[in-house]
């Protein structure tokens, strides 16, 4: 008996209306696709950087040409505003161009003087990389992995989040439209329980996942058992320290911007705002004003800054965390009530007097909820910032740039630290975290090096040289 194909329905988060339903692959079909990807890799690995770069720049052109189409797809499947969707597509195009321009230099052989023989480090692709990606930035999360992985000479297969199947298929098609070999990048519409069998398969060389800590543990365990390289970008509870010398209006603007990126549905969104008590009251008032300016609206309207959340279930979980935090002693300053309307809507929310034992302190709230935490002084603020299982992004807001730089560079346990700015990803800089926020890096040369074999080549005799 032939196994039934899994199905992937979509729901419009703004209205709750059902959308397109896509048929997926059975496990046997998904495993068979690995043969095609592996064969494509064998040819691609011998393709020169100039040819790869030309195709990657063509991908950037496709992204820009189809920007509005891709943005509308994100809006329909996961509720992103059209404006944010267009910006996401442009960011993807910039990343494609960055790696097209720099991959050859990043992967140039590195000669090493060993006192006689010729020796160097060279960088070879690993093979087929399996990517398990989330819904919140459905194009950017994929492109920031795929652009460096493909430029390094690898092939890729994508298991995207189940609620964005249209985005997943569109990304495969954009690489095909750009002229890449047909099977070099494949989207596999499969359920999550197919991921482990794929990881075990010898045709998969490495794995990358962006997602929850729970998903990261499962993928890391499967990859470890199979002795496969894995990169994990997991949750975050980014802390921003507001010092007593900060410009409070600027601090509130930075905090609200950091908290409300993608309706708060971002691993690097600011979540905990740790404020020295001498300016706490002023900051709370300013933050409420800044957050109140984010009024939920129709995500298809280009003027809208704040759309729905991804699903009613996600909204209800956020509301549970808010209510539990209030029951635990937090004080509600803004929002915090589920609106009486269809769709996955939740208001911009501010909680004060947040402390240990409350979800707003201990957990990641993946939505538009800002948590304000009191600190006695700088040292106490740093301790609170580091008192988290997560370590993705962090920030410092201060008028003293040298002081902020010292804290950011030396004191905060995070993969990224920003002074007087909100945390963001950039293809030119390493992106990733420590602790439960994962390991490994994306973007920059460091991201490119995650999926290559750094090989030692040593040559003795004659006048041979390693080039």
XYZ file of C-alpha atoms in Angstrom:
467
model
C 0.000 0.000 0.000
C 1.421 3.384 -1.022
C 1.884 5.739 1.980
C -0.333 8.800 1.938
C 1.382 12.049 1.102
C 1.515 14.589 3.917
C -0.429 17.786 3.272
C 0.561 21.317 4.213
C -2.357 23.722 4.608
C -1.869 27.440 5.160
C -3.923 29.912 7.187
C -4.057 33.683 6.821
C -2.998 34.963 10.269
C -4.794 38.287 9.806
C -8.212 36.753 9.161
C -8.029 33.099 10.145
C -9.182 32.155 6.650
C -7.776 28.963 5.112
C -5.311 29.371 2.265
C -3.548 27.151 -0.223
C -2.921 23.485 0.591
C 0.277 21.889 -0.743
C 1.000 18.175 -1.126
C 4.248 17.018 0.417
C 6.561 14.056 -0.026
C 6.537 10.646 1.567
C 9.698 9.673 3.422
C 10.779 7.397 0.563
C 10.295 10.231 -1.922
C 12.265 12.616 0.251
C 15.145 10.165 0.590
C 15.125 9.614 -3.178
C 15.570 13.362 -3.689
C 18.930 13.101 -1.917
C 20.276 11.139 -4.893
C 19.527 14.090 -7.176
C 21.103 16.587 -4.789
C 24.220 14.477 -4.369
C 24.687 14.161 -8.130
C 24.231 17.897 -8.535
C 26.887 18.487 -5.873
C 29.452 16.359 -7.694
C 29.292 18.665 -10.678
C 28.868 21.901 -8.736
C 31.916 21.388 -6.527
C 34.092 21.601 -9.658
C 32.453 24.795 -10.879
C 34.664 27.863 -10.566
C 33.916 30.779 -8.279
C 33.251 33.112 -11.204
C 30.502 30.852 -12.518
C 29.011 30.442 -9.042
C 29.115 34.180 -8.449
C 27.370 34.914 -11.724
C 24.483 32.652 -10.794
C 24.286 34.041 -7.263
C 24.040 37.568 -8.642
C 21.318 36.328 -10.967
C 19.493 35.069 -7.860
C 19.721 38.569 -6.400
C 18.175 39.928 -9.596
C 15.312 37.420 -9.400
C 14.665 38.406 -5.788
C 14.397 42.065 -6.714
C 12.274 41.407 -9.792
C 9.801 39.329 -7.765
C 10.025 41.329 -4.538
C 6.346 42.233 -4.319
C 5.242 38.694 -5.124
C 7.472 37.207 -2.437
C 6.425 39.815 0.133
C 2.746 39.095 -0.530
C 3.415 35.381 -0.069
C 4.974 36.023 3.346
C 2.009 38.183 4.319
C -0.466 35.490 3.323
C 1.340 32.597 5.034
C 2.797 34.063 8.233
C 1.393 37.570 8.570
C 4.463 39.704 7.908
C 3.613 43.240 6.803
C 4.164 43.947 3.123
C 6.677 46.636 4.016
C 8.717 44.257 6.153
C 8.441 41.549 3.513
C 9.835 43.813 0.817
C 12.713 44.788 3.105
C 13.393 41.110 3.811
C 13.607 40.292 0.120
C 16.014 43.168 -0.467
C 18.181 41.969 2.415
C 18.303 38.534 0.773
C 19.441 40.100 -2.492
C 22.193 42.020 -0.702
C 23.398 38.809 0.961
C 23.516 36.985 -2.380
C 25.639 39.768 -3.834
C 27.901 39.887 -0.779
C 28.778 36.194 -0.942
C 29.066 36.307 -4.724
C 31.648 39.061 -4.360
C 33.598 37.672 -1.400
C 33.418 33.853 -1.357
C 36.485 33.348 -3.539
C 38.587 35.601 -1.307
C 37.237 34.045 1.886
C 38.115 30.554 0.625
C 41.499 31.298 -0.939
C 44.180 28.778 -0.003
C 46.207 29.940 3.007
C 49.957 29.244 2.619
C 51.803 28.284 5.816
C 55.573 28.540 6.219
C 56.703 25.201 7.638
C 60.402 25.718 6.911
C 61.008 23.754 3.719
C 58.069 21.819 2.290
C 55.171 23.639 0.706
C 52.074 23.643 2.874
C 48.714 25.344 2.939
C 45.191 25.145 4.273
C 42.582 24.705 1.562
C 38.807 24.780 1.854
C 36.678 22.108 0.185
C 32.876 21.791 0.233
C 31.352 19.075 2.410
C 28.476 17.861 0.230
C 24.713 18.104 0.692
C 23.664 20.301 3.621
C 20.242 19.797 5.196
C 18.640 23.034 6.417
C 15.738 23.026 8.894
C 14.337 26.547 8.882
C 11.623 28.534 10.740
C 8.692 30.628 9.575
C 9.434 34.042 11.081
C 11.805 35.247 8.337
C 10.861 32.690 5.702
C 13.164 34.016 2.963
C 16.029 35.563 4.952
C 16.630 32.560 7.214
C 17.042 30.353 4.140
C 19.109 32.725 2.010
C 21.568 33.559 4.772
C 22.397 29.835 4.931
C 22.047 28.999 1.253
C 24.082 31.826 -0.298
C 27.335 30.972 1.538
C 26.732 27.209 1.407
C 26.228 27.201 -2.357
C 29.084 29.630 -2.994
C 31.347 27.262 -1.029
C 30.440 24.483 -3.480
C 27.831 22.584 -1.472
C 24.350 21.432 -2.441
C 21.353 22.043 -0.168
C 18.014 20.520 0.744
C 15.484 22.549 2.707
C 12.943 21.386 5.252
C 11.070 24.622 5.895
C 8.465 25.325 8.573
C 5.207 23.577 7.778
C 3.138 26.789 7.741
C 5.143 28.461 4.930
C 5.161 25.833 2.153
C 4.573 28.414 -0.568
C 7.630 30.376 0.518
C 9.669 27.161 0.590
C 8.711 26.255 -2.967
C 9.259 29.821 -4.172
C 12.850 29.769 -2.883
C 13.611 26.574 -4.787
C 12.121 28.134 -7.904
C 14.141 31.362 -7.547
C 17.420 29.421 -7.598
C 16.203 27.482 -10.607
C 15.115 30.676 -12.377
C 18.553 32.171 -11.665
C 20.133 29.297 -13.601
C 21.546 27.069 -10.851
C 21.660 23.337 -11.624
C 18.153 21.946 -11.241
C 18.768 19.742 -8.218
C 21.404 21.780 -6.424
C 18.854 23.363 -4.096
C 15.770 21.300 -3.331
C 12.794 22.038 -1.111
C 11.376 18.978 0.610
C 7.835 19.490 1.906
C 8.014 16.984 4.747
C 6.835 16.758 8.366
C 9.298 17.220 11.219
C 9.488 13.511 12.032
C 11.213 12.901 8.685
C 14.191 15.052 9.690
C 15.981 12.423 11.761
C 15.975 9.775 8.991
C 17.395 12.358 6.607
C 20.158 13.260 9.053
C 21.084 9.581 9.378
C 21.342 9.185 5.602
C 24.923 9.062 4.317
C 24.083 11.465 1.494
C 23.615 14.285 4.026
C 26.970 15.747 5.023
C 25.930 18.404 7.532
C 22.909 20.060 9.118
C 21.893 23.590 10.015
C 18.835 24.522 12.060
C 17.257 27.766 13.127
C 14.439 27.208 15.596
C 13.485 26.454 19.155
C 15.735 25.006 21.834
C 13.642 21.817 21.831
C 14.067 21.403 18.079
C 17.777 22.167 18.404
C 18.250 19.442 20.998
C 16.591 16.853 18.752
C 18.581 17.804 15.676
C 21.840 18.039 17.638
C 21.247 14.574 19.135
C 20.511 13.068 15.721
C 23.494 14.790 14.112
C 25.773 13.762 16.963
C 24.689 10.149 16.680
C 25.435 10.288 12.951
C 28.693 12.231 13.496
C 27.504 15.064 11.266
C 28.515 18.706 11.522
C 25.655 20.871 12.834
C 25.079 24.620 13.195
C 22.314 25.728 15.559
C 20.732 29.163 15.851
C 18.142 28.845 18.594
C 16.110 31.084 20.864
C 17.050 34.351 22.445
C 15.995 36.561 25.328
C 18.061 39.574 24.357
C 18.868 41.939 27.203
C 19.410 45.677 26.771
C 21.047 47.577 29.618
C 19.910 51.179 30.056
C 22.460 53.091 32.134
C 21.860 56.192 34.238
C 23.530 58.494 31.703
C 21.392 57.334 28.750
C 19.268 59.675 26.671
C 15.921 58.270 27.831
C 13.951 59.256 24.722
C 16.589 57.560 22.546
C 16.681 54.536 24.836
C 12.908 54.089 24.606
C 12.985 54.416 20.824
C 15.774 51.821 20.530
C 13.966 49.498 22.952
C 10.604 49.720 21.174
C 12.235 49.201 17.768
C 14.171 46.214 19.101
C 11.107 44.667 20.729
C 8.692 45.150 17.833
C 10.746 43.856 14.917
C 8.544 41.382 12.996
C 5.755 41.909 15.576
C 8.210 40.729 18.234
C 8.602 37.356 16.521
C 12.374 37.348 16.222
C 15.078 35.495 18.080
C 17.102 38.733 18.197
C 14.237 41.006 19.204
C 14.958 42.912 22.425
C 13.012 41.217 25.181
C 14.466 42.227 28.568
C 15.183 45.907 29.286
C 17.340 46.189 32.371
C 17.260 49.738 33.671
C 19.342 51.378 36.395
C 16.816 52.449 39.036
C 17.696 56.152 38.999
C 16.130 56.449 35.513
C 13.644 53.577 35.731
C 10.462 55.594 36.125
C 11.314 57.921 33.259
C 12.232 54.998 31.003
C 9.000 53.139 31.734
C 6.908 56.161 30.776
C 8.915 56.750 27.603
C 8.772 53.081 26.607
C 4.988 52.973 27.033
C 4.681 55.989 24.730
C 7.020 54.425 22.155
C 5.266 51.042 22.248
C 1.798 52.615 22.081
C 2.734 54.014 18.666
C 2.691 50.439 17.291
C -0.965 50.046 16.393
C -1.969 46.709 14.835
C -3.190 47.041 11.266
C -3.840 45.325 7.942
C -0.514 43.741 6.918
C -1.309 44.291 3.238
C -1.385 48.067 3.770
C 2.107 49.468 3.058
C 1.648 51.966 5.907
C 1.212 49.238 8.540
C 4.171 48.727 10.898
C 2.645 46.032 13.108
C 0.609 43.112 11.797
C -0.797 39.901 13.272
C 1.138 37.144 14.948
C 1.739 33.902 13.100
C -1.179 31.954 14.593
C -3.902 32.012 17.208
C -2.096 29.249 19.083
C 1.085 31.351 19.246
C -0.943 34.368 20.375
C -2.609 32.375 23.137
C 0.754 31.118 24.406
C 2.066 34.682 24.604
C -1.039 35.764 26.504
C -0.550 32.850 28.914
C 3.017 33.999 29.603
C 1.848 37.564 30.208
C -0.928 36.503 32.578
C 1.405 34.169 34.483
C 3.971 36.967 34.817
C 1.339 39.332 36.214
C 0.189 36.640 38.642
C 3.834 36.328 39.688
C 4.177 40.023 40.524
C 4.756 41.853 37.232
C 2.840 45.093 36.672
C 1.017 45.661 33.388
C 1.754 49.104 31.916
C 0.328 48.651 28.413
C -1.653 46.119 26.383
C -1.942 42.583 27.676
C -5.488 41.822 26.471
C -6.560 39.566 23.612
C -8.727 41.607 21.209
C -12.194 40.366 20.317
C -11.632 39.804 16.592
C -10.784 37.042 14.155
C -7.115 36.385 13.458
C -3.933 36.149 15.501
C -3.885 39.649 16.983
C -2.191 40.820 20.172
C -1.346 44.381 21.254
C 2.021 45.910 22.033
C 2.510 45.137 25.714
C 4.812 46.433 28.452
C 5.427 44.692 31.778
C 7.247 46.331 34.696
C 8.583 44.861 37.951
C 9.618 41.736 36.094
C 11.667 39.299 38.149
C 12.847 35.699 38.520
C 10.127 33.081 38.495
C 8.002 34.940 35.943
C 7.839 33.788 32.313
C 8.700 37.342 31.247
C 12.032 36.945 33.062
C 12.840 33.267 32.604
C 11.420 32.417 29.178
C 11.535 33.730 25.649
C 8.281 35.537 24.827
C 8.021 35.343 21.050
C 5.768 38.314 20.512
C 5.257 42.046 21.203
C 5.884 42.027 24.959
C 8.601 44.202 26.536
C 9.843 43.256 30.014
C 11.339 46.005 32.194
C 13.677 44.896 34.980
C 15.102 47.090 37.750
C 18.879 47.147 38.427
C 20.736 48.923 41.227
C 23.748 49.883 39.155
C 25.909 48.871 36.203
C 27.366 45.755 37.829
C 23.925 44.552 38.909
C 22.531 45.196 35.403
C 25.282 43.106 33.834
C 24.586 40.237 36.237
C 20.882 40.319 35.379
C 21.613 40.455 31.645
C 23.775 37.357 31.922
C 21.278 35.571 34.190
C 19.653 33.763 31.287
C 19.881 30.405 29.591
C 20.105 32.313 26.313
C 22.999 34.239 24.812
C 22.141 35.471 21.331
C 22.056 39.281 21.161
C 22.443 42.060 23.704
C 22.644 45.822 23.921
C 23.891 48.735 25.989
C 22.408 52.222 25.912
C 24.648 54.938 27.336
C 26.070 58.381 26.582
C 29.569 57.108 27.382
C 30.698 55.267 24.245
C 33.873 53.903 25.834
C 31.854 52.542 28.750
C 29.276 50.970 26.468
C 31.960 49.433 24.274
C 33.714 47.918 27.295
C 30.488 46.345 28.562
C 29.503 45.078 25.121
C 32.938 43.648 24.341
C 33.969 42.233 27.702
C 30.968 41.721 29.966
C 27.908 40.426 28.109
C 27.548 36.669 27.533
C 26.121 36.821 24.018
C 27.119 36.202 20.435
C 26.362 39.815 19.518
C 26.415 43.062 21.488
C 25.283 46.448 20.188
C 25.830 49.889 21.727
C 23.078 52.495 21.244
C 21.437 50.421 18.494
C 19.140 47.453 18.200
C 20.580 44.029 17.387
C 20.307 42.984 13.745
C 21.847 40.469 11.346
C 24.194 41.599 8.606
C 25.836 39.373 5.962
C 29.176 41.075 6.696
C 29.256 40.103 10.394
C 29.121 36.750 12.214
C 25.657 35.866 13.495
C 24.976 33.346 16.252
C 24.895 32.776 19.974
C 26.175 30.952 23.018
C 24.556 28.892 25.773
C 21.037 27.737 24.804
C 21.043 30.092 21.835
C 23.101 27.539 19.928
C 26.548 27.241 18.414
C 28.251 27.893 15.125
C 27.917 31.035 13.042
C 26.045 32.266 10.002
C 26.937 35.192 7.727
C 30.418 36.658 7.108
C 33.491 34.535 6.457
C 32.776 32.606 9.653
C 29.440 31.424 8.282
C 31.039 30.411 5.009
C 33.651 28.327 6.837
C 31.042 26.304 8.767
C 30.358 24.029 5.790
C 33.800 23.425 4.348
C 36.569 20.973 5.081
C 39.597 22.987 6.186
C 42.189 20.622 4.734
C 45.943 20.605 5.283
C 47.955 20.041 2.100
C 51.685 19.320 2.539
C 54.003 18.806 -0.443
C 57.662 17.737 -0.328
C 60.209 17.251 -3.073
C 61.045 19.092 -6.257
C 59.829 22.596 -6.857
C 56.129 21.814 -6.515
C 53.910 24.519 -5.078
C 50.414 24.435 -3.758
C 48.244 27.021 -5.473
